[in-house]
Coordinates of C-alpha atoms and ligand atoms in Angstrom, one line a residue:
Chain O
M6 CA 167.7 139.6 155.1
S7 CA 164.7 137.8 156.5
D8 CA 162.1 140.3 157.7
E9 CA 159.4 138.6 159.7
K10 CA 156.3 140.4 161.1
I11 CA 153.8 139.3 163.6
R12 CA 150.5 138.9 161.7
V13 CA 147.2 139.2 163.5
L14 CA 143.7 138.7 162.2
I15 CA 141.1 140.9 164.0
A16 CA 137.6 139.6 163.5
K17 CA 134.1 140.4 164.8
P18 CA 132.0 137.2 164.9
G19 CA 128.3 137.5 165.6
L20 CA 125.7 140.1 164.9
D21 CA 126.6 143.1 167.0
G22 CA 127.3 146.1 165.0
H23 CA 130.1 148.0 166.8
D24 CA 133.6 147.7 165.7
R25 CA 135.2 150.8 167.3
G26 CA 136.9 148.7 169.9
A27 CA 138.3 146.3 167.3
K28 CA 139.6 149.2 165.2
V29 CA 141.3 150.7 168.3
I30 CA 143.1 147.4 168.9
A31 CA 144.0 147.0 165.3
R32 CA 145.7 150.4 165.2
A33 CA 147.5 149.8 168.5
L34 CA 148.9 146.5 167.1
R35 CA 149.9 148.3 163.9
D36 CA 151.7 150.9 166.0
A37 CA 153.5 148.1 167.8
G38 CA 154.9 147.0 164.4
M39 CA 152.4 144.2 163.6
E40 CA 150.6 143.5 160.4
V41 CA 146.9 143.5 161.2
I42 CA 144.3 142.0 158.9
Y43 CA 141.0 143.6 159.7
T44 CA 138.0 141.7 158.4
G45 CA 135.0 143.7 159.5
L46 CA 131.7 143.0 161.0
R47 CA 129.5 139.9 161.2
Q48 CA 132.1 137.2 160.4
T49 CA 131.0 133.6 160.6
P50 CA 133.4 131.1 162.2
E51 CA 134.0 129.6 158.8
M52 CA 135.0 133.0 157.3
I53 CA 137.3 133.7 160.2
A54 CA 139.1 130.4 159.8
E55 CA 139.4 130.8 156.1
A56 CA 140.9 134.3 156.4
A57 CA 143.3 133.1 159.1
L58 CA 144.5 130.3 156.8
Q59 CA 144.9 132.5 153.7
E60 CA 146.6 135.3 155.6
D61 CA 148.8 132.9 157.5
V62 CA 148.4 134.7 160.8
H63 CA 150.0 133.9 164.1
V64 CA 147.1 135.4 166.1
V65 CA 143.3 135.5 165.8
G66 CA 141.8 138.2 167.9
L67 CA 138.0 138.0 168.3
S68 CA 136.1 141.0 169.4
I69 CA 132.7 140.1 170.9
L70 CA 130.4 142.5 172.6
S71 CA 127.1 140.7 172.0
G72 CA 127.3 138.4 175.0
A73 CA 127.3 135.4 172.6
H74 CA 131.0 134.5 173.3
M75 CA 130.2 131.1 174.9
A76 CA 128.4 130.1 171.7
L77 CA 130.7 131.8 169.1
V78 CA 134.2 131.1 170.5
P79 CA 134.0 127.3 170.5
R80 CA 132.6 127.4 166.9
V81 CA 135.6 129.6 165.8
I82 CA 138.1 127.3 167.5
E83 CA 136.5 124.2 165.9
Q84 CA 136.8 125.8 162.5
L85 CA 140.4 126.8 163.1
R86 CA 141.2 123.2 164.1
A87 CA 139.3 121.9 161.0
A88 CA 141.5 124.1 158.9
G89 CA 144.6 122.7 160.5
L90 CA 145.3 125.9 162.4
D91 CA 145.8 124.5 165.8
D92 CA 148.9 126.5 166.4
V93 CA 147.2 129.9 166.0
L94 CA 146.9 131.9 169.1
V95 CA 143.3 132.8 169.9
L96 CA 142.5 136.0 171.9
V97 CA 139.1 137.2 172.9
G98 CA 138.3 140.9 173.7
G99 CA 135.1 142.5 174.6
I100 CA 132.6 142.3 177.4
I101 CA 133.3 139.0 179.0
P102 CA 132.2 138.2 182.5
D103 CA 135.0 137.0 184.7
D104 CA 133.1 133.8 185.4
D105 CA 133.3 132.8 181.7
I106 CA 137.1 133.2 181.4
P107 CA 138.1 129.7 182.7
A108 CA 135.7 128.0 180.4
L109 CA 137.0 130.0 177.4
Q110 CA 140.5 129.1 178.3
A111 CA 139.6 125.5 178.6
M112 CA 138.3 125.7 175.0
G113 CA 141.7 126.9 173.8
V114 CA 141.6 130.7 174.2
S115 CA 145.0 132.0 175.3
A116 CA 143.9 135.2 176.8
V117 CA 140.8 137.3 177.4
F118 CA 141.0 141.0 177.5
G119 CA 138.2 143.0 179.1
P120 CA 137.1 146.5 178.2
G121 CA 139.6 148.1 180.7
T122 CA 142.7 146.4 179.3
S123 CA 145.4 148.7 178.1
T124 CA 146.5 148.0 174.6
D125 CA 150.1 147.9 175.9
D126 CA 149.2 144.8 177.8
I127 CA 147.8 143.2 174.7
V128 CA 150.9 144.0 172.7
R129 CA 153.1 142.6 175.4
F130 CA 151.1 139.4 175.6
I131 CA 151.2 138.8 171.9
R132 CA 154.9 139.6 171.7
S133 CA 155.7 137.1 174.5
A134 CA 153.4 134.4 173.1
V135 CA 154.4 134.5 169.5
Q136 CA 157.8 133.3 168.6
L137 CA 158.8 134.2 165.1
S138 CA 160.3 131.2 163.4
S139 CA 163.9 131.9 162.4
P140 CA 164.4 131.6 158.7
Chain T
M7 CA 155.4 123.3 162.2
S8 CA 157.1 125.9 160.0
A9 CA 160.9 125.3 160.2
T10 CA 160.7 121.5 159.6
S11 CA 159.3 121.2 156.1
S12 CA 161.7 122.0 153.4
E13 CA 160.9 124.6 150.7
Q14 CA 160.8 121.9 148.1
T15 CA 158.0 120.1 150.0
L16 CA 156.2 123.5 150.3
A17 CA 156.6 124.2 146.5
T18 CA 155.3 120.7 145.7
A19 CA 152.4 121.1 148.1
V20 CA 151.5 124.5 146.5
L21 CA 151.5 122.8 143.0
S22 CA 149.2 120.2 144.3
G23 CA 146.7 122.8 145.5
D24 CA 147.4 122.8 149.2
R25 CA 146.0 126.1 150.4
R26 CA 147.8 126.1 153.8
A27 CA 151.1 125.5 152.0
L28 CA 150.3 128.3 149.6
A29 CA 149.6 130.7 152.5
R30 CA 152.8 129.7 154.2
L31 CA 155.0 130.0 151.1
I32 CA 153.6 133.5 150.5
T33 CA 154.7 134.4 154.0
R34 CA 158.2 133.0 153.4
V35 CA 158.4 135.0 150.1
E36 CA 157.2 138.2 151.8
N37 CA 159.8 137.8 154.5
R38 CA 162.5 137.2 151.9
A39 CA 163.4 134.0 153.7
P40 CA 166.5 132.7 151.9
D41 CA 165.0 129.3 151.3
A42 CA 161.9 130.8 149.7
L43 CA 164.2 131.5 146.7
E44 CA 164.5 127.8 146.2
A45 CA 160.8 127.3 146.2
L46 CA 160.4 130.2 143.7
A47 CA 163.0 128.5 141.5
I48 CA 161.0 125.3 141.5
L49 CA 157.7 127.1 140.8
H50 CA 159.1 129.3 138.0
S51 CA 158.5 126.7 135.2
H52 CA 154.8 126.5 136.3
T53 CA 154.2 130.3 135.9
G54 CA 153.1 132.3 132.9
R55 CA 149.5 130.9 132.6
A56 CA 147.5 133.4 134.7
A57 CA 146.0 136.6 133.4
I58 CA 147.3 139.3 135.7
V59 CA 145.1 142.3 136.2
G60 CA 146.2 145.4 138.3
V61 CA 143.6 147.5 140.0
T62 CA 144.9 150.9 141.1
G63 CA 143.5 154.4 141.9
A64 CA 143.2 156.9 144.6
P65 CA 142.2 155.9 148.2
G66 CA 138.6 155.1 148.6
T67 CA 137.6 155.0 145.0
G68 CA 136.3 151.5 145.4
K69 CA 139.1 149.3 144.3
S70 CA 138.4 146.5 146.8
S71 CA 134.7 146.6 146.2
L72 CA 135.4 146.4 142.5
V73 CA 137.8 143.4 143.0
N74 CA 135.1 141.7 145.0
A75 CA 132.5 142.2 142.2
L76 CA 134.9 141.3 139.4
A77 CA 136.1 138.2 141.2
L78 CA 132.5 137.1 141.7
A79 CA 131.8 137.6 138.0
L80 CA 135.0 135.6 137.0
R81 CA 133.9 132.8 139.3
R82 CA 130.5 132.7 137.6
R83 CA 132.4 132.0 134.4
G84 CA 134.2 129.2 136.1
Q85 CA 137.6 130.9 136.4
T86 CA 139.6 130.6 139.6
V87 CA 140.8 133.9 141.1
G88 CA 143.8 134.8 143.2
I89 CA 143.8 138.2 144.9
V90 CA 146.6 140.2 146.3
A91 CA 145.6 143.4 148.1
V92 CA 148.3 145.8 149.1
D93 CA 147.9 148.4 151.9
P94 CA 150.5 150.8 153.2
T95 CA 153.0 150.0 156.0
S96 CA 153.2 152.7 158.6
P97 CA 156.7 154.3 158.2
F98 CA 156.7 155.0 161.9
S99 CA 156.1 151.6 163.4
G100 CA 156.6 149.2 160.5
G101 CA 153.2 147.8 161.2
A102 CA 150.1 148.0 159.0
V103 CA 146.3 147.7 159.1
L104 CA 145.2 145.7 156.1
G105 CA 141.5 146.3 155.5
D106 CA 140.8 145.4 151.9
R107 CA 139.2 142.1 152.9
V108 CA 136.3 143.9 154.5
R109 CA 135.0 144.6 151.0
M110 CA 135.5 141.1 149.8
V111 CA 133.1 139.2 151.9
D112 CA 131.1 137.9 148.9
L113 CA 134.0 135.7 148.1
A114 CA 134.1 133.9 151.4
G115 CA 133.7 130.1 151.4
D116 CA 134.7 129.7 147.8
S117 CA 137.7 127.4 147.3
G118 CA 138.2 128.8 143.8
V119 CA 139.3 132.1 145.4
F120 CA 142.4 132.9 147.4
I121 CA 142.8 136.3 149.0
R122 CA 146.0 137.6 150.5
S123 CA 146.6 141.0 152.1
M124 CA 150.0 142.4 151.8
A125 CA 151.7 145.3 153.6
S126 CA 153.8 147.5 151.3
R127 CA 156.8 147.2 153.8
G128 CA 158.5 150.4 152.9
S129 CA 158.1 150.2 149.1
L130 CA 156.7 153.4 147.6
G131 CA 155.3 152.4 144.2
G132 CA 152.0 151.1 145.4
L133 CA 153.1 147.5 145.8
A134 CA 155.5 145.7 148.1
A135 CA 158.9 144.7 146.8
T136 CA 157.8 141.0 146.9
T137 CA 154.4 141.4 145.3
G138 CA 155.7 140.2 142.0
D139 CA 157.0 137.0 143.6
V140 CA 153.7 136.5 145.5
V141 CA 151.8 136.9 142.2
R142 CA 154.1 134.3 140.6
V143 CA 153.4 131.9 143.5
L144 CA 149.6 132.3 142.9
D145 CA 150.2 131.9 139.1
A146 CA 152.1 128.6 139.7
A147 CA 149.3 127.5 142.1
G148 CA 147.1 127.6 139.1
F149 CA 144.7 130.5 139.5
A150 CA 143.4 131.6 136.1
V151 CA 143.2 135.3 136.9
I152 CA 145.2 137.2 139.5
L153 CA 143.8 140.5 140.6
V154 CA 146.3 142.8 142.3
E155 CA 145.0 145.8 144.2
T156 CA 147.6 148.5 144.8
V157 CA 147.9 150.9 147.7
G158 CA 145.6 153.8 147.1
A159 CA 148.3 156.2 146.4
G160 CA 147.3 157.6 143.0
Q161 CA 150.9 158.4 142.1
S162 CA 153.9 156.8 140.5
E163 CA 152.3 153.5 140.1
V164 CA 154.2 152.3 137.1
E165 CA 155.1 149.2 138.9
I166 CA 151.7 147.7 138.7
A167 CA 151.6 148.4 134.9
R168 CA 154.9 146.6 134.6
M169 CA 153.6 143.6 136.5
A170 CA 150.1 143.3 135.1
H171 CA 148.9 142.4 131.7
T172 CA 146.0 144.7 132.1
T173 CA 145.9 147.8 134.4
V174 CA 142.6 149.0 135.5
V175 CA 142.6 152.6 136.9
V176 CA 139.7 153.3 139.2
D177 CA 138.4 156.8 139.6
A178 CA 135.3 158.1 141.4
P179 CA 133.4 161.4 141.5
G180 CA 133.9 163.9 144.2
L181 CA 137.5 163.4 145.0
G182 CA 138.7 167.0 145.0
D183 CA 141.2 168.9 143.0
E184 CA 144.5 167.4 144.2
V185 CA 143.4 164.1 142.8
Q186 CA 142.6 165.7 139.5
A187 CA 146.2 166.8 139.2
I188 CA 147.5 163.3 139.9
K189 CA 145.4 161.8 137.2
A190 CA 147.6 162.9 134.4
G191 CA 150.3 160.5 135.5
I192 CA 148.1 157.6 136.4
L193 CA 146.2 157.8 133.2
E194 CA 149.3 156.9 131.3
I195 CA 149.3 153.4 132.8
A196 CA 145.6 152.7 132.3
D197 CA 144.5 150.1 129.9
I198 CA 140.9 150.4 131.2
L199 CA 139.5 153.3 133.1
V200 CA 136.7 152.7 135.5
V201 CA 134.5 155.5 137.0
N202 CA 133.2 153.7 140.0
K203 CA 130.4 155.1 142.3
A204 CA 128.5 156.0 139.1
D205 CA 125.5 156.2 141.5
R206 CA 127.0 159.4 143.0
P207 CA 126.4 162.9 141.7
G208 CA 129.2 164.2 139.4
A209 CA 129.9 160.8 137.8
Q210 CA 129.1 162.0 134.3
N211 CA 131.5 164.9 134.8
T212 CA 134.3 162.6 135.8
V213 CA 133.6 160.4 132.8
R214 CA 133.7 163.5 130.5
T215 CA 136.9 164.8 132.1
L216 CA 138.6 161.4 131.7
R217 CA 137.6 161.1 128.1
A218 CA 138.9 164.5 127.3
M219 CA 142.2 163.7 129.0
L220 CA 142.5 160.5 127.1
E221 CA 142.0 162.3 123.8
L222 CA 145.0 164.5 124.6
G223 CA 147.3 161.6 125.3
H224 CA 149.0 159.5 122.8
R225 CA 150.0 156.1 123.8
L226 CA 153.1 154.4 122.6
R227 CA 153.1 150.7 122.1
T228 CA 156.6 149.8 123.4
G229 CA 158.6 151.2 126.2
G230 CA 156.8 154.5 126.5
H231 CA 154.4 154.3 129.4
H232 CA 156.2 151.5 131.1
G233 CA 159.4 153.5 130.9
V234 CA 161.7 151.2 132.8
R235 CA 164.5 150.7 130.4
A236 CA 167.4 151.8 132.4
V237 CA 170.0 150.3 130.2
A238 CA 168.4 149.5 126.9
A239 CA 166.8 152.9 126.3
A240 CA 169.2 153.5 123.4
V241 CA 168.1 150.3 121.5
Q242 CA 164.5 151.4 121.5
A243 CA 162.7 150.6 118.2
E244 CA 160.7 153.1 116.3
P245 CA 157.8 154.2 118.5
V246 CA 154.5 152.5 117.4
F247 CA 151.2 154.0 118.4
D248 CA 149.1 151.6 120.3
S249 CA 145.9 150.6 118.5
W250 CA 144.2 150.0 121.8
T251 CA 141.5 152.5 122.7
V252 CA 141.2 152.9 126.5
P253 CA 137.6 152.4 127.4
V254 CA 135.9 154.4 130.2
I255 CA 133.5 152.2 132.1
E256 CA 131.0 153.2 134.7
T257 CA 130.4 150.9 137.6
V258 CA 128.6 150.8 140.9
A259 CA 130.8 148.1 142.5
T260 CA 128.7 147.8 145.6
E261 CA 125.7 146.9 143.5
H262 CA 127.6 144.9 141.0
K263 CA 126.6 147.2 138.2
G264 CA 128.8 147.7 135.1
I265 CA 130.8 144.6 136.0
D266 CA 129.8 142.6 132.9
E267 CA 131.0 145.6 130.8
L268 CA 134.3 145.7 132.7
L269 CA 134.8 142.0 132.2
A270 CA 134.1 142.3 128.5
A271 CA 136.7 145.1 128.3
L272 CA 139.2 142.9 130.2
D273 CA 138.6 140.1 127.7
R274 CA 139.0 142.5 124.8
H275 CA 142.2 143.8 126.2
Q276 CA 143.6 140.3 126.7
A277 CA 142.7 139.4 123.1
H278 CA 144.3 142.6 121.9
L279 CA 147.5 141.8 123.8
R280 CA 147.7 138.4 122.2
E281 CA 146.7 139.6 118.7
T282 CA 149.3 142.4 118.6
G283 CA 152.0 140.4 120.2
E284 CA 152.1 143.1 122.9
I285 CA 151.8 140.4 125.5
T286 CA 155.3 139.2 124.6
D287 CA 156.6 142.8 124.6
R288 CA 155.2 143.4 128.1
E289 CA 156.5 140.1 129.4
R290 CA 159.9 140.8 128.0
Q291 CA 160.0 144.3 129.6
R292 CA 158.9 142.9 132.9
V293 CA 161.6 140.2 132.8
E294 CA 164.2 142.8 131.8
A295 CA 163.2 145.3 134.6
E296 CA 163.1 142.5 137.2
L297 CA 166.4 141.1 136.1
L298 CA 168.0 144.5 136.3
A299 CA 166.5 145.2 139.7
R300 CA 167.6 141.9 141.0
L301 CA 171.1 142.3 139.5
R302 CA 171.4 145.8 141.0
E303 CA 170.4 144.5 144.4
A304 CA 172.8 141.5 144.1
L305 CA 175.7 143.6 142.9
L306 CA 175.2 146.1 145.7
A307 CA 175.1 143.4 148.3
R308 CA 178.2 141.8 146.8
L309 CA 180.1 145.0 146.7
L310 CA 179.2 146.0 150.2
A311 CA 180.2 142.5 151.4
E312 CA 183.6 142.9 149.8
R313 CA 184.3 146.3 151.4
P314 CA 185.1 146.8 155.1
P315 CA 181.9 147.1 157.1
E316 CA 182.6 150.7 158.0
A317 CA 183.3 151.8 154.5
L318 CA 179.8 153.0 153.7
E319 CA 179.4 155.0 156.9
K320 CA 182.8 156.6 156.6
T321 CA 182.0 157.6 153.0
I322 CA 178.7 159.1 154.1
Q323 CA 180.4 161.1 156.8
R324 CA 183.0 162.4 154.4
I325 CA 180.4 163.5 152.0
L326 CA 178.6 165.2 154.8
R327 CA 181.8 167.0 155.8
R328 CA 182.1 168.1 152.1
E329 CA 185.5 166.3 151.8
L330 CA 184.2 164.1 149.1
D331 CA 181.5 164.5 146.4
P332 CA 179.0 161.6 145.8
N333 CA 180.3 160.8 142.3
T334 CA 183.9 160.5 143.4
A335 CA 182.7 158.5 146.4
V336 CA 181.0 156.0 144.1
R337 CA 184.1 155.6 142.0
A338 CA 186.2 155.1 145.2
L339 CA 183.8 152.5 146.5
L340 CA 183.7 150.7 143.2
E341 CA 187.5 150.7 142.9
D342 CA 188.0 150.0 146.6
D343 CA 190.1 153.1 146.6
L344 CA 189.0 154.6 149.9
S345 CA 192.5 154.4 151.3
S346 CA 194.1 156.6 148.7
P347 CA 195.1 160.1 149.8
D348 CA 191.9 161.4 148.3
G349 CA 189.8 158.8 149.8
K350 CA 191.2 158.5 153.3
G351 CA 188.7 157.7 156.0
Ligands
GTP419 N1 128.0 154.8 146.5 C1 129.0 153.9 146.2 N2 129.9 153.6 147.2 C2 130.8 152.7 146.9 C3 130.9 152.1 145.6 N3 132.0 151.3 145.6 C4 132.6 151.4 146.8 N4 131.9 152.2 147.6 C5 132.1 152.6 149.0 O1 133.3 153.3 149.0 C6 134.1 153.0 150.2 C7 135.5 152.6 149.8 O2 135.4 151.4 149.1 P1 136.7 150.5 149.0 O3 136.3 149.4 148.0 O4 137.2 150.1 150.3 O5 137.7 151.5 148.3 P2 139.3 151.2 148.0 O6 139.6 152.0 146.8 O7 139.6 149.8 148.0 O8 139.9 151.9 149.3 P3 141.4 151.8 149.8 O9 141.9 150.4 149.7 O10 141.3 152.3 151.2 O11 142.2 152.8 149.0 C8 133.3 152.0 150.9 O12 132.5 152.5 151.9 C9 132.5 151.3 149.8 O13 131.3 150.8 150.3 C10 130.0 152.5 144.6 O14 130.0 152.0 143.5 N5 129.0 153.4 145.0
MG420 MG1 141.0 148.7 149.2

C-alpha cells in the first residue's frame, strides 16, 4: 500500500524579487503528480538546506534570475552537504549563460534549465533522475 | 541510503534527536511504508507529552502567519515546537504545491523548531490520513508543542478537533458571504476563535458576528462536538455543558500583535482541560475513533483479501445493472455468498 511521491523543494536564493517563473515550475511539477514545497523569495543557503532536510525532498530546484548564480549555487551545495544531503538532486533554473553551465555542473548541479526550457523537459528529467526507493 | 537502515534504527535515531532521521521517518509514515508501522510501535510509548494545537479556518485567513508568530512566541518561552502544515493534493494529478512555509521564515535556523509540509493525499477532512501518525512521531521526538495547520477548507474539519487538545479557528474580515454560512459548522469545533487581520476594515464586525454566534451555541462537554462515536453512541453519558467559554481574540499575525493574548488563551485552555479531566475524555475519544478507523480499514482489507479478486467489481456491476441492491450486496460479500442463485456473478 506504499504510496511514494517525488518531493521537490523550489527555492529562490538571493535578492531578486521575481518568483513568477518559480511558481510556474512549481505548478507544472504538481500537475505531473509531484509534491512541491514552495519556500518563497530571498532564501539563504542555510534556509534552503534546512527546509530540504525537514521536508525530506528528492530534488532542490533553485530559481536564480539575479545573475548571482556562480556565488549562490556553491554556497547552497555546501550547506546541503553540511546537512548530510549529498544525495539530493540540485537543479538550477533561470537566466544562466551557457558558459557557466559546465562550472555549475562541476559543483554538483545535475541540470541547468534556461528560460526557454519546456516544463515537460524538466518533469522528464526529474522522473528519470529520481528513483523512488521501494518500500 | 534509505532502504538500508531498519525502521528500528530510524525510531531510535528519532528518539535521540536526529532531525534527518525524523524527516525520513515522517516520509515513510506518509507513504504508509509497511515497516513504518514497526517504527510507530516503538515510538508509541514515548508519545502523549506534547500539547497538540490545531489551527484551522478558511483559505487565506492567515493560519500560516499565525503559526509562525505563535511558534516564535513559544520559542521565546523556551518551548520547542513541531509544525505540520497540510495543503490540498490536486485531485487531477495527485501532486500538490505546499506553500505554508513561505509565511514561516521567522523560524528558520532554529533547531528548536521542525516544520513539515504535508499534502492531503486525497483525504477530505482538512488533514491527510497519516497526519495523526506524523504528529505522534513529532510528539515522540520530544517537541513540547505541536501546531497543526489544516487545509484551508472551512468545512467538515472535525478531524482536527479530534486530534488536537486545543483547536484554534481563524477567521478574518472581508471573506464574503459563502464563508459566513460555513462558519456555523466550524464554530462548533473552536476552543479559541481568532479574528486575524484585525488591522483590516470590518474586523470589529467579524468579532461581533462571531460573539453573537457563540452565544447561540451550547457546547457539550463529551461526545457532542467531536461526534465520532460510531459504535458507542448508545452508551453516551448524560450531556454535561462545557464550562469553557470560547474566547474571541484579535490578532495581526504579520505584525505579531495579539499573539501574547492568544498564547495566554492557549495556556488557559490547556489548564482547563487538565482541571476538568476533559483531556482524558478527549484522549479516550481520539483513541476510540482511531482504533475504529484502523479496525475498519483492516477488516475491509482482510475481507477483500479473502474474496476472489473479481468479487468487488462483479458486485459493483450487478448493482449498476439493478440486479442487486447495495445492502444485499454487502450481506452477500460478508457471507461469501456471491455464488448463490441470488448472488450469481
Ligand atoms: N493585513 C494583514 N494581512 C495578513 C495578516 N495575516 C496574514 N496576512 C496576509 O494574508 C495572506 C495569507 O496569509 P497566510 O498566512 O498564508 O494564510 P493561510 O490561512 O495560511 O492561507 P492558506 O494556507 O492558503 O489557506 C498573506 O498575504 C499574509 O501576509 C494580518 O494580520 N493582517
Ligand atoms: Mg497556510
